[in-house]
mmCIF file of C-alpha atoms and ligand atoms in Angstrom:
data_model
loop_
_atom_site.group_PDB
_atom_site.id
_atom_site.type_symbol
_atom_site.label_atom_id
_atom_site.label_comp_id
_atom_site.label_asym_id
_atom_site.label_seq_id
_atom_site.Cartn_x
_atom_site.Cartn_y
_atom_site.Cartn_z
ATOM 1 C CA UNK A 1 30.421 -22.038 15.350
ATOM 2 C CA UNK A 2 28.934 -22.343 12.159
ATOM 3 C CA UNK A 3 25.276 -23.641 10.742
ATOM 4 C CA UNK A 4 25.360 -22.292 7.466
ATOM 5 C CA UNK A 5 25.636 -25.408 4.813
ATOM 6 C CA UNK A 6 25.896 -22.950 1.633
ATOM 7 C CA UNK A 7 28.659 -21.095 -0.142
ATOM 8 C CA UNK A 8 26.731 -18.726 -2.129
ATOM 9 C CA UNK A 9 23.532 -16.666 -1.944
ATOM 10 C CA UNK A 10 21.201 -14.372 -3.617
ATOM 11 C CA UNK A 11 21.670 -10.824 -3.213
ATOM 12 C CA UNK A 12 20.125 -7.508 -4.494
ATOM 13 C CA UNK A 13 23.317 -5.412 -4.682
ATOM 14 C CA UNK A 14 23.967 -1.644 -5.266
ATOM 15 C CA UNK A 15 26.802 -0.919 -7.496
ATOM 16 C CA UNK A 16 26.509 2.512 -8.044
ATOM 17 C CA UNK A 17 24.612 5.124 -6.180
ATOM 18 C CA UNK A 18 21.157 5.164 -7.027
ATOM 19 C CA UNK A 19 18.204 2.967 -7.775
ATOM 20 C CA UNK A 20 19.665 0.521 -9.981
ATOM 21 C CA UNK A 21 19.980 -3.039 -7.743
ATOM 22 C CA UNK A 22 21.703 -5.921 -9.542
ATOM 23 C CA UNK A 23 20.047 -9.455 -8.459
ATOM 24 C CA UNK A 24 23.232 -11.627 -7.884
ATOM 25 C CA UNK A 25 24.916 -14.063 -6.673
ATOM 26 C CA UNK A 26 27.769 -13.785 -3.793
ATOM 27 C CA UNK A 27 29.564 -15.491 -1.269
ATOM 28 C CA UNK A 28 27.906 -16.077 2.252
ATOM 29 C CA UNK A 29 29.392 -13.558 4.170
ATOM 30 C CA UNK A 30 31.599 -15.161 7.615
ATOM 31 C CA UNK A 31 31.547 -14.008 10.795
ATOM 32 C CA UNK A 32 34.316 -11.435 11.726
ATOM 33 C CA UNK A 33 35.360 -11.187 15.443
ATOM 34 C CA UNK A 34 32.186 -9.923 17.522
ATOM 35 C CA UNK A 35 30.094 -10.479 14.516
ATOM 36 C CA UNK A 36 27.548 -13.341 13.898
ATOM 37 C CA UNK A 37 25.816 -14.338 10.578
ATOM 38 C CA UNK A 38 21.721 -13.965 10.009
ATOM 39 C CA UNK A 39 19.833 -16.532 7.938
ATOM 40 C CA UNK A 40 17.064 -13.422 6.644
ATOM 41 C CA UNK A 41 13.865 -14.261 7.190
ATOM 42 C CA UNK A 42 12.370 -11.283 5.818
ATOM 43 C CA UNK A 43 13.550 -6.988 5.433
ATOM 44 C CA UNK A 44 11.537 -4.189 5.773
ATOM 45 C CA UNK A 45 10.974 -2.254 2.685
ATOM 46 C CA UNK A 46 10.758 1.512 2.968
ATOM 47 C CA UNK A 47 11.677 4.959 1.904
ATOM 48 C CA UNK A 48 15.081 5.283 4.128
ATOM 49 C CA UNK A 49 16.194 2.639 1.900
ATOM 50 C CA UNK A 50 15.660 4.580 -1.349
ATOM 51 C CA UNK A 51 17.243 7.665 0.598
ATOM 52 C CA UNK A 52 20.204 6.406 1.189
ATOM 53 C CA UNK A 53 20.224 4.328 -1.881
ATOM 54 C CA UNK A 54 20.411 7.625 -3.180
ATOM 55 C CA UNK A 55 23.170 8.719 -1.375
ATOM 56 C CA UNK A 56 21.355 11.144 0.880
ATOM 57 C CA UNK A 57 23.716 10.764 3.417
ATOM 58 C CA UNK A 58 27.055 10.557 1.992
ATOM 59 C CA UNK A 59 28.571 9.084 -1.448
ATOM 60 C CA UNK A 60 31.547 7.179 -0.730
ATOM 61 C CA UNK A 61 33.653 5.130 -2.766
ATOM 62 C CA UNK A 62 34.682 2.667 -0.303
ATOM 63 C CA UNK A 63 30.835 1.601 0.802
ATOM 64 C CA UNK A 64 30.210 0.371 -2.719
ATOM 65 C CA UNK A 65 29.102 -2.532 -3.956
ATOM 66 C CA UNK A 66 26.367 -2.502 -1.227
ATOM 67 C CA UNK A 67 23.580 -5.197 0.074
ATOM 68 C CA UNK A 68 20.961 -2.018 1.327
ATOM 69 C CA UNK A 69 18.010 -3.214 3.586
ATOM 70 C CA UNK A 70 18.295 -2.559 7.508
ATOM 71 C CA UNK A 71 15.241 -3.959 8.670
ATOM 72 C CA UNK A 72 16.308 -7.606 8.677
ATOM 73 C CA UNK A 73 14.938 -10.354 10.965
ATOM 74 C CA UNK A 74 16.095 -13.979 10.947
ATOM 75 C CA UNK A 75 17.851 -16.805 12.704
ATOM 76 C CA UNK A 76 21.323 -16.538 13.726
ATOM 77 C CA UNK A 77 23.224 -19.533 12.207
ATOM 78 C CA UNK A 78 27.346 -18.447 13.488
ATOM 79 C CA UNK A 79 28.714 -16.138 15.911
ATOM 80 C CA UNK A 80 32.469 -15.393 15.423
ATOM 81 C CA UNK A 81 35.193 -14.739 18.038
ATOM 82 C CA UNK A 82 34.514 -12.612 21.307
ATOM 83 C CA UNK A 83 30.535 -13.310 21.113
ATOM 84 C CA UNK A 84 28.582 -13.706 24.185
ATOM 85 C CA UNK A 85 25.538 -11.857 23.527
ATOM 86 C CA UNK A 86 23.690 -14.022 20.725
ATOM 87 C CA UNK A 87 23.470 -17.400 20.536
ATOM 88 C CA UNK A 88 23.166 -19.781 17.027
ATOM 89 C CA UNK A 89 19.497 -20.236 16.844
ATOM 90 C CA UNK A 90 18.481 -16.943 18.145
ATOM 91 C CA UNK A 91 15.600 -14.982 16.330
ATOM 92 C CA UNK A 92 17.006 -11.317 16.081
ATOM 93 C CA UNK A 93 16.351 -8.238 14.397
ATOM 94 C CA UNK A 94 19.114 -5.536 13.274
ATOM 95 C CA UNK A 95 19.354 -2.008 15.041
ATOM 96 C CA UNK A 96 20.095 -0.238 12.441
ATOM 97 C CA UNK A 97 23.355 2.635 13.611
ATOM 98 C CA UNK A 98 26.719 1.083 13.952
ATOM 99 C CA UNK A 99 27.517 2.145 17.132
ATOM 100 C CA UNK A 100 30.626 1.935 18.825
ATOM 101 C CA UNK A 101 28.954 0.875 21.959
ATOM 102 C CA UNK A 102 31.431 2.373 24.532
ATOM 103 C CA UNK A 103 31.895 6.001 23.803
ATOM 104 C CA UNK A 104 29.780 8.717 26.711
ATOM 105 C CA UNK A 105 26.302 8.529 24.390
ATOM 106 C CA UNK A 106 26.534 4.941 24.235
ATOM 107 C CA UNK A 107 26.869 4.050 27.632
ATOM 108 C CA UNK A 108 23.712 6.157 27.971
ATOM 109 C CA UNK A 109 21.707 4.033 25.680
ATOM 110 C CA UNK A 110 21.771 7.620 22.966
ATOM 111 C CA UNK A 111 23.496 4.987 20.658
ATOM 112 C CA UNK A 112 21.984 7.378 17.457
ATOM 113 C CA UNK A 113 24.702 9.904 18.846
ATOM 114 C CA UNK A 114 27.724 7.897 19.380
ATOM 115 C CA UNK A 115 30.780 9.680 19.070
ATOM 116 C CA UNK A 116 32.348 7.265 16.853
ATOM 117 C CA UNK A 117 29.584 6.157 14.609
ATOM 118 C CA UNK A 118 30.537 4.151 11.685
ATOM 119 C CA UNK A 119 27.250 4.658 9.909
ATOM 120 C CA UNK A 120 23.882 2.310 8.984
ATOM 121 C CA UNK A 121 23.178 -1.032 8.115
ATOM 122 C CA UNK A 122 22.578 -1.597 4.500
ATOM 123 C CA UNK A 123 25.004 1.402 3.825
ATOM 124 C CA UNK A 124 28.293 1.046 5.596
ATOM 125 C CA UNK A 125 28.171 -2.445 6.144
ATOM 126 C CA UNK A 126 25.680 -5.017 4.036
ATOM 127 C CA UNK A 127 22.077 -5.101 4.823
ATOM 128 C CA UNK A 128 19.235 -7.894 4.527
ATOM 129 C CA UNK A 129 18.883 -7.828 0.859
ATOM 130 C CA UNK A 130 20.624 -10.816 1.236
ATOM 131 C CA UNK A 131 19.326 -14.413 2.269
ATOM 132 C CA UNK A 132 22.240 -14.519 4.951
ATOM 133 C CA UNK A 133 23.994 -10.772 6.247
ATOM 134 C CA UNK A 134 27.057 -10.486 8.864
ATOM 135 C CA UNK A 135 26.578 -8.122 11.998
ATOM 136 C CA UNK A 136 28.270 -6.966 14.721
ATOM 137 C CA UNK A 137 26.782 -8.921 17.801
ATOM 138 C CA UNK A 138 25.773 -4.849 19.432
ATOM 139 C CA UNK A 139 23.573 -4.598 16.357
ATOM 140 C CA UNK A 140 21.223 -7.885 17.239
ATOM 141 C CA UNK A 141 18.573 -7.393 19.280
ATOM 142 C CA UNK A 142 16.297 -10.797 19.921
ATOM 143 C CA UNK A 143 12.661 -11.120 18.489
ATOM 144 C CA UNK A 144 9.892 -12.149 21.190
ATOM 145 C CA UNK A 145 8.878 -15.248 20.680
ATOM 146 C CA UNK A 146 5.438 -15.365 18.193
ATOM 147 C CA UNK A 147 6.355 -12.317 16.393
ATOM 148 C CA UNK A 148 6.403 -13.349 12.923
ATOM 149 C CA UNK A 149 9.082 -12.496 10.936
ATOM 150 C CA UNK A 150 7.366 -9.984 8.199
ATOM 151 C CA UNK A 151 5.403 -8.129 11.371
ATOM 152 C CA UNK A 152 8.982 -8.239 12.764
ATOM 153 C CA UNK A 153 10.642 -5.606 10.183
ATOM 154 C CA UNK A 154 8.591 -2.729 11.585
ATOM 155 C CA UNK A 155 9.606 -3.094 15.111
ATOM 156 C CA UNK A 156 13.720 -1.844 14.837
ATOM 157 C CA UNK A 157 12.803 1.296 12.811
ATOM 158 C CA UNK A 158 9.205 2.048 11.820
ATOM 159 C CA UNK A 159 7.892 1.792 15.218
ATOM 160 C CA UNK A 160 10.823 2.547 17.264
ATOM 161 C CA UNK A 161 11.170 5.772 15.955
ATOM 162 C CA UNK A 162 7.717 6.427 16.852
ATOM 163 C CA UNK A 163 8.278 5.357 20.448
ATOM 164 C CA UNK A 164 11.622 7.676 20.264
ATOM 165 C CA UNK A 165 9.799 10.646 18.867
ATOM 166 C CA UNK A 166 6.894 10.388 21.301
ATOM 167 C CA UNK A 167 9.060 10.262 24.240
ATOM 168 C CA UNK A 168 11.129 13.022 22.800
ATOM 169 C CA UNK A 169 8.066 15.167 22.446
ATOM 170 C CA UNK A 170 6.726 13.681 25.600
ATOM 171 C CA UNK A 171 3.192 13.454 24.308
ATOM 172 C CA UNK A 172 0.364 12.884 26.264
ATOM 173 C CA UNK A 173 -3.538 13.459 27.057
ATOM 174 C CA UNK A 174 -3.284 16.518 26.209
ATOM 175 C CA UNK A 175 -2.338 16.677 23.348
ATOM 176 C CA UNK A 176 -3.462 16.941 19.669
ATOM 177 C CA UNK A 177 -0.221 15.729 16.895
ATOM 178 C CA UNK A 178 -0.557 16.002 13.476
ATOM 179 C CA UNK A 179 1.416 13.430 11.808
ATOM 180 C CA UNK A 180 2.682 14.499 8.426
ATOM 181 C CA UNK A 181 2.843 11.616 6.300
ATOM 182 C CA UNK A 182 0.676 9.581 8.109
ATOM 183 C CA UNK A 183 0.025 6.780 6.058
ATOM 184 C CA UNK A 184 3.184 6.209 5.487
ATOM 185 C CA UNK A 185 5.533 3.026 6.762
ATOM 186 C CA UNK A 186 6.681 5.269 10.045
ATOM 187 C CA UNK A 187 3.311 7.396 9.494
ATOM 188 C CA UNK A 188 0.655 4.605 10.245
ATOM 189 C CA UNK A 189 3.167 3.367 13.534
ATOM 190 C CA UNK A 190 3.631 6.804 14.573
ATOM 191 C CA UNK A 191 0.054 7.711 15.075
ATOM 192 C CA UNK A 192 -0.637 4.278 16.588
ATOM 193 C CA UNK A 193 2.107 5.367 19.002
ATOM 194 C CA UNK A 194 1.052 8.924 19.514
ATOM 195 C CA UNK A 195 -2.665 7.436 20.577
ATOM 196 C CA UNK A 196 -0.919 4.641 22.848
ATOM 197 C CA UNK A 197 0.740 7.704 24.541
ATOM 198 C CA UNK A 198 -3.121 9.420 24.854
ATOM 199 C CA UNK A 199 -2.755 11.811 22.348
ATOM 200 C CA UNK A 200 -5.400 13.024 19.459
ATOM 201 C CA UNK A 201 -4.186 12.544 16.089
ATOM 202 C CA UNK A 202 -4.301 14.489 12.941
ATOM 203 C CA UNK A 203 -2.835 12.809 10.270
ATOM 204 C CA UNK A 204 -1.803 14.384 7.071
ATOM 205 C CA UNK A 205 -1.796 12.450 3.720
ATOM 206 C CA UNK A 206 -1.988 12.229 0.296
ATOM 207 C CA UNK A 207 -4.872 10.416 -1.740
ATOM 208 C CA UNK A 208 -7.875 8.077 -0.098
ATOM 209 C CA UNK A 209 -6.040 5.258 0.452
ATOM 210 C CA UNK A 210 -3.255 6.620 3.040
ATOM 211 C CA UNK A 211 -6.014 8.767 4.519
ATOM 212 C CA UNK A 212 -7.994 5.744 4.997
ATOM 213 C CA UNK A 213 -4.262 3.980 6.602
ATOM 214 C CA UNK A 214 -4.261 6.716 8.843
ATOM 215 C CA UNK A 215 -8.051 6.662 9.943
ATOM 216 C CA UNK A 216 -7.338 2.861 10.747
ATOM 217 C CA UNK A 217 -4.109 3.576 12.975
ATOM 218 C CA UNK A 218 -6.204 5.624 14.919
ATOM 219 C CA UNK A 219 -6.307 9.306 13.734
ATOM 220 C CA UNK A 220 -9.100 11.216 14.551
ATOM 221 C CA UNK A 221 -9.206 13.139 11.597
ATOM 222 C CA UNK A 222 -7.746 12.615 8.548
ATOM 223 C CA UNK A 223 -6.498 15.681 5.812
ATOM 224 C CA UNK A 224 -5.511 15.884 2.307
ATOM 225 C CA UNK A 225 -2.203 17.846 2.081
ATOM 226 C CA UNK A 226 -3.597 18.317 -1.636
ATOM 227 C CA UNK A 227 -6.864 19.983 -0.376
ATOM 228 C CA UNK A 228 -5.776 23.683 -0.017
ATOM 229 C CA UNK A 229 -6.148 25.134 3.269
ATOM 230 C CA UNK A 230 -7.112 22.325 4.847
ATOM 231 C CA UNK A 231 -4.172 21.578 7.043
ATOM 232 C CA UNK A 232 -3.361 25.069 7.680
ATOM 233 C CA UNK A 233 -6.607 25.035 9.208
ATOM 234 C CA UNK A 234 -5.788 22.767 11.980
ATOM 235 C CA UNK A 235 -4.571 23.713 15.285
ATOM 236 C CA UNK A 236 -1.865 21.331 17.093
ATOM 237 C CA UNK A 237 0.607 20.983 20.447
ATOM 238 C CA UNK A 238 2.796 19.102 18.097
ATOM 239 C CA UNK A 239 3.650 18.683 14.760
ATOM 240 C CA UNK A 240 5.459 15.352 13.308
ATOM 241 C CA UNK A 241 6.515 16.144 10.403
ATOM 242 C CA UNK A 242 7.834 12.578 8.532
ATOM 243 C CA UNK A 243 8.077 14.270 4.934
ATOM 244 C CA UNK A 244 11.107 16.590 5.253
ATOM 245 C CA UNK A 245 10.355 19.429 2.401
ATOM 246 C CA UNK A 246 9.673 23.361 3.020
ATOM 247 C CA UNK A 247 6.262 22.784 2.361
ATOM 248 C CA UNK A 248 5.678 20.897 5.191
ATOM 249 C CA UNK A 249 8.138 22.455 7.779
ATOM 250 C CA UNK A 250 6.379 25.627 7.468
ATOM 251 C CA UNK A 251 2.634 23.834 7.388
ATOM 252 C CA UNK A 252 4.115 22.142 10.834
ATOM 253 C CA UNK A 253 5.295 25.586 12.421
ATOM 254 C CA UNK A 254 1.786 27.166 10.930
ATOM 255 C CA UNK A 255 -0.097 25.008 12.930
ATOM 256 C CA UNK A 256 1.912 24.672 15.998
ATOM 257 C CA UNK A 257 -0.436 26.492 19.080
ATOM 258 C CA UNK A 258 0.912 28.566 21.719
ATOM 259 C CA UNK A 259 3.654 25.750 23.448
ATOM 260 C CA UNK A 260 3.508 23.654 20.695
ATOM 261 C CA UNK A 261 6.620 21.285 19.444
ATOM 262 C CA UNK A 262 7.752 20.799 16.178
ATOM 263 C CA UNK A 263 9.317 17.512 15.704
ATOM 264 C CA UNK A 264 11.659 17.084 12.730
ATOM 265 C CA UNK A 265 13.087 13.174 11.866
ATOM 266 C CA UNK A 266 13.212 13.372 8.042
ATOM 267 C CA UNK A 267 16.293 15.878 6.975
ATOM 268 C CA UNK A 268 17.451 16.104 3.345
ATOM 269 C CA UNK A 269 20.927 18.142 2.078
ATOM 270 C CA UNK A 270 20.060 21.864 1.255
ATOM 271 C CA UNK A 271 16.465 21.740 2.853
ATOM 272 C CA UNK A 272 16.200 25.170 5.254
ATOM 273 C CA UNK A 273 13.130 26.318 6.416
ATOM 274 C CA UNK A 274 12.567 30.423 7.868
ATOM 275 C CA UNK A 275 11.645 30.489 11.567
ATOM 276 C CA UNK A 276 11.437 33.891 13.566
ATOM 277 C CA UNK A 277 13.300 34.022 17.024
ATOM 278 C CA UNK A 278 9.940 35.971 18.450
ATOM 279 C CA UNK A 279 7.845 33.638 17.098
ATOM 280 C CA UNK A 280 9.527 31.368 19.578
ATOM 281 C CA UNK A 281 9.772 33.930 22.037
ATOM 282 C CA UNK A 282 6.104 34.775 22.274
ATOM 283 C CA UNK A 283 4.429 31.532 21.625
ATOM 284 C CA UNK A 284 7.157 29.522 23.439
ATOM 285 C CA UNK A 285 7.169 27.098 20.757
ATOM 286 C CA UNK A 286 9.894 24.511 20.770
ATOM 287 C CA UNK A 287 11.585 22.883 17.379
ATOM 288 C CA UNK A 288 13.155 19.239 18.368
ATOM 289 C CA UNK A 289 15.332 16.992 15.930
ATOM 290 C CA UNK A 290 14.582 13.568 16.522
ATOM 291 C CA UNK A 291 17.243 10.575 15.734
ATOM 292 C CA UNK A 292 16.247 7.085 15.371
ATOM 293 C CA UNK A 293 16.032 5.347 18.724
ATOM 294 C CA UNK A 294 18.231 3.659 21.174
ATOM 295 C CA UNK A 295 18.607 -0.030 21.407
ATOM 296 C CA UNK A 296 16.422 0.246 24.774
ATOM 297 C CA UNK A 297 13.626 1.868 22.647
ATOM 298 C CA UNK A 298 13.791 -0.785 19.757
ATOM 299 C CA UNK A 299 13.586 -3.525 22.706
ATOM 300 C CA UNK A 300 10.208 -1.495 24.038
ATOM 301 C CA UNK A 301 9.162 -1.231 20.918
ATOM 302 C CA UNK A 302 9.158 -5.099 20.427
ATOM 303 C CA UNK A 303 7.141 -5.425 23.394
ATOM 304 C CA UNK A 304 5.047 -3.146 22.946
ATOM 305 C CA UNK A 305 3.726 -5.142 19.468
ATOM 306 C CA UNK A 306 4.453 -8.697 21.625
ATOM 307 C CA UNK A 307 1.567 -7.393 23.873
ATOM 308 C CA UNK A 308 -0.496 -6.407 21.275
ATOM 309 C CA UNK A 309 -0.981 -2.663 21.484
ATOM 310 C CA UNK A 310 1.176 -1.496 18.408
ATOM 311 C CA UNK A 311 -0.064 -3.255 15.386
ATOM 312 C CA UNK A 312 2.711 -3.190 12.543
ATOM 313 C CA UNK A 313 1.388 -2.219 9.036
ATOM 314 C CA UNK A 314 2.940 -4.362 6.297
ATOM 315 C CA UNK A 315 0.950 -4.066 3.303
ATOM 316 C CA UNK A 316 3.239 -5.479 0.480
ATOM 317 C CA UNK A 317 5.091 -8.334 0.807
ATOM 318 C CA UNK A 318 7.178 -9.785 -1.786
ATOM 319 C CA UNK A 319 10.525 -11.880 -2.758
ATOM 320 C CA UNK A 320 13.752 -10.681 -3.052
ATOM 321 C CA UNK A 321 14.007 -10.778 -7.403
ATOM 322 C CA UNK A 322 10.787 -8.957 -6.940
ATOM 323 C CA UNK A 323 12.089 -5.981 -4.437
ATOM 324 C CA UNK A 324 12.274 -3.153 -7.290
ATOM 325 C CA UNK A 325 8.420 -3.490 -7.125
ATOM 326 C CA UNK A 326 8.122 -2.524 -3.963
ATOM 327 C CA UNK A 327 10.662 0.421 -4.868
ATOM 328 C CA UNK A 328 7.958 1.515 -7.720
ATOM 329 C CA UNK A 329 5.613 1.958 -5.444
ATOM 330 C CA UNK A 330 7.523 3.907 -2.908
ATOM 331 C CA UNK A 331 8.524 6.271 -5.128
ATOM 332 C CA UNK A 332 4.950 6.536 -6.839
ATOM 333 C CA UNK A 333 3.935 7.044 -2.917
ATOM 334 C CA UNK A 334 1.363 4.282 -3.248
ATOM 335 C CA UNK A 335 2.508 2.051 -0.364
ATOM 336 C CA UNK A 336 0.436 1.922 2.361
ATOM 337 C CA UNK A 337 2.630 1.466 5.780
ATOM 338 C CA UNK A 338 5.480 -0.663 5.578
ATOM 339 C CA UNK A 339 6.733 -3.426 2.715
ATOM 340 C CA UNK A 340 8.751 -6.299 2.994
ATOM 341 C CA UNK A 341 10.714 -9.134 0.989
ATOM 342 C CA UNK A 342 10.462 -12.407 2.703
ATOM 343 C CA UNK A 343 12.756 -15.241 2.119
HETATM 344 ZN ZN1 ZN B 401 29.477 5.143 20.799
#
């Protein structure tokens, strides 16, 4: 079944690894068997983009050229062979792991560990830099009604990671988090999420404005990771750490109090950090790895903002020519929460 009235589209397409996007145009992609196509309504813009635009997880020849962008919402306009889960019409947004959907992990909703992953949206199959994008029927998960589409772009990955971390973590009443990087896109959802769970929140930043963007998500106290001593200064029960460099692995296991849990979600090639055996030992302090979240967690999350109690943070919004903008600003680490390109 098939809506779409076009041939062509626009695109923003990667043909080598790296920052450079070409604005072109390309065929509307067809359904395959268990696929449907998405008319985009809008994609989340955000720094996992540029990471993997970048080739932070893997360089290969055969995912090239490339549509990036994983956070894609829209309107499903044709579902190919074998699909029973979306209909044409549907609002959906993309999970964002290619998941085999069968394999042990699967069946137990860890889709982020399936056995026989193919890899991400936007890097080993095209992503919503596109104004239409093809998707395995697994990877659509429907919208709640009155969501609008831009708000929608947080919900699969900046604030179901959150919800995945805080569960991880289990977080609670007791606890005080610093979030590091917390006026960033997953920053400003993960301390909303961390306070919905009844933790305190310290969030770490850079410059007034994300400081400010953390403040408003609900951090107690906000620090300048450029004010010396000031972080180190804290006192936590957990530590997440959303930046990824030895600086701030060894701030977040500094800080971490007697049972305290380190979470770590942002991972780069090469990046070690030292940590002593009886520093575990004698503070009991745990270190947890945290992977994106299951498809049960992105549905939560979606409720969760459909109810009102996690507010999602798009601050930039702009149109597809216009997404190396939004890239700029990333990289100049001047974007406050999440941006998106709407269609
Ligand atoms: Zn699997």
């Amino acid at each position: 079944m098939r809506a779409v009235m076009v041939n062509s589209m626009n695109a923003q397409v990667l043909r080598e690894w790296g920052d450079a996007l070409v604005y072109e145009t390309v065929p509307v992609p067809a359904a395959g068997v268990g696929e449907a196509v998405v008319r985009v309504e809008a994609c989340g813009v955000g720094l996992t983009v540029l990471n993997y635009m970048n080739g932070n997880q893997q360089w290969r020849a055969e995912w090239l050229p490339r549509i990036p962008g994983h956070e894609l919402v829209g309107t499903v306009v044709e579902v190919g062979a074998g699909v029973a889960t979306v209909r044409v019409g549907e609002r959906v947004m993309a999970y964002f792991y290619l998941a085999c959907g069968g394999c042990d992990y699967c069946r137990l909703a860890h889709e982020p560990l399936c056995r026989n992953l193919r890899g991400n949206v936007g890097v080993a199959a095209d992503g919503g830099y596109a104004e239409f994008c093809a998707l395995p029927a697994f990877n659509l998960l429907p919208v709640p009604d009155d969501i609008p589409p831009v708000e929608a772009t947080a919900i699969p990955d900046a604030i179901a990671t959150p919800l995945h971390v805080s569960r991880r973590a289990g977080l609670g009443p007791g606890d005080t988090v610093m979030v590091i990087g917390a006026g960033g896109g997953v920053g400003v959802h993960m301390t909303q999420m961390a306070v919905l769970f009844g933790a305190r929140v310290v969030g770490v930043d850079v410059g007034e404005a994300k400081l400010a963007a953390a403040r408003q998500a609900g951090a107690a106290l906000a620090v300048d990771a450029g004010e010396p001593g000031a972080a180190r200064a804290e006192r936590v029960t957990a530590v997440v750490d959303l930046v990824g460099t030895p600086d701030t692995l060894s701030l977040g296991l500094e800080v971490l109090d007697r049972r305290g849990r380190l979470v770590v979600l942002t991972t780069f090639p090469g990046v070690t950090t030292p940590l002593a055996p009886r520093r575990l030992v004698h503070d009991e302090i745990t270190v947890l790895g945290s992977r994106y979240a299951s498809r049960w967690e992105v549905a939560r999350a979606a409720e969760l903002v459909a109810e009102g109690r996690i507010r999602p943070v798009v601050s930039a919004v702009t149109s597809l020519d216009r997404v190396g903008d939004l890239h700029t600003r990333l990289r100049a680490r001047t974007l406050i929460g999440r941006g998106a390109v709407a269609f």
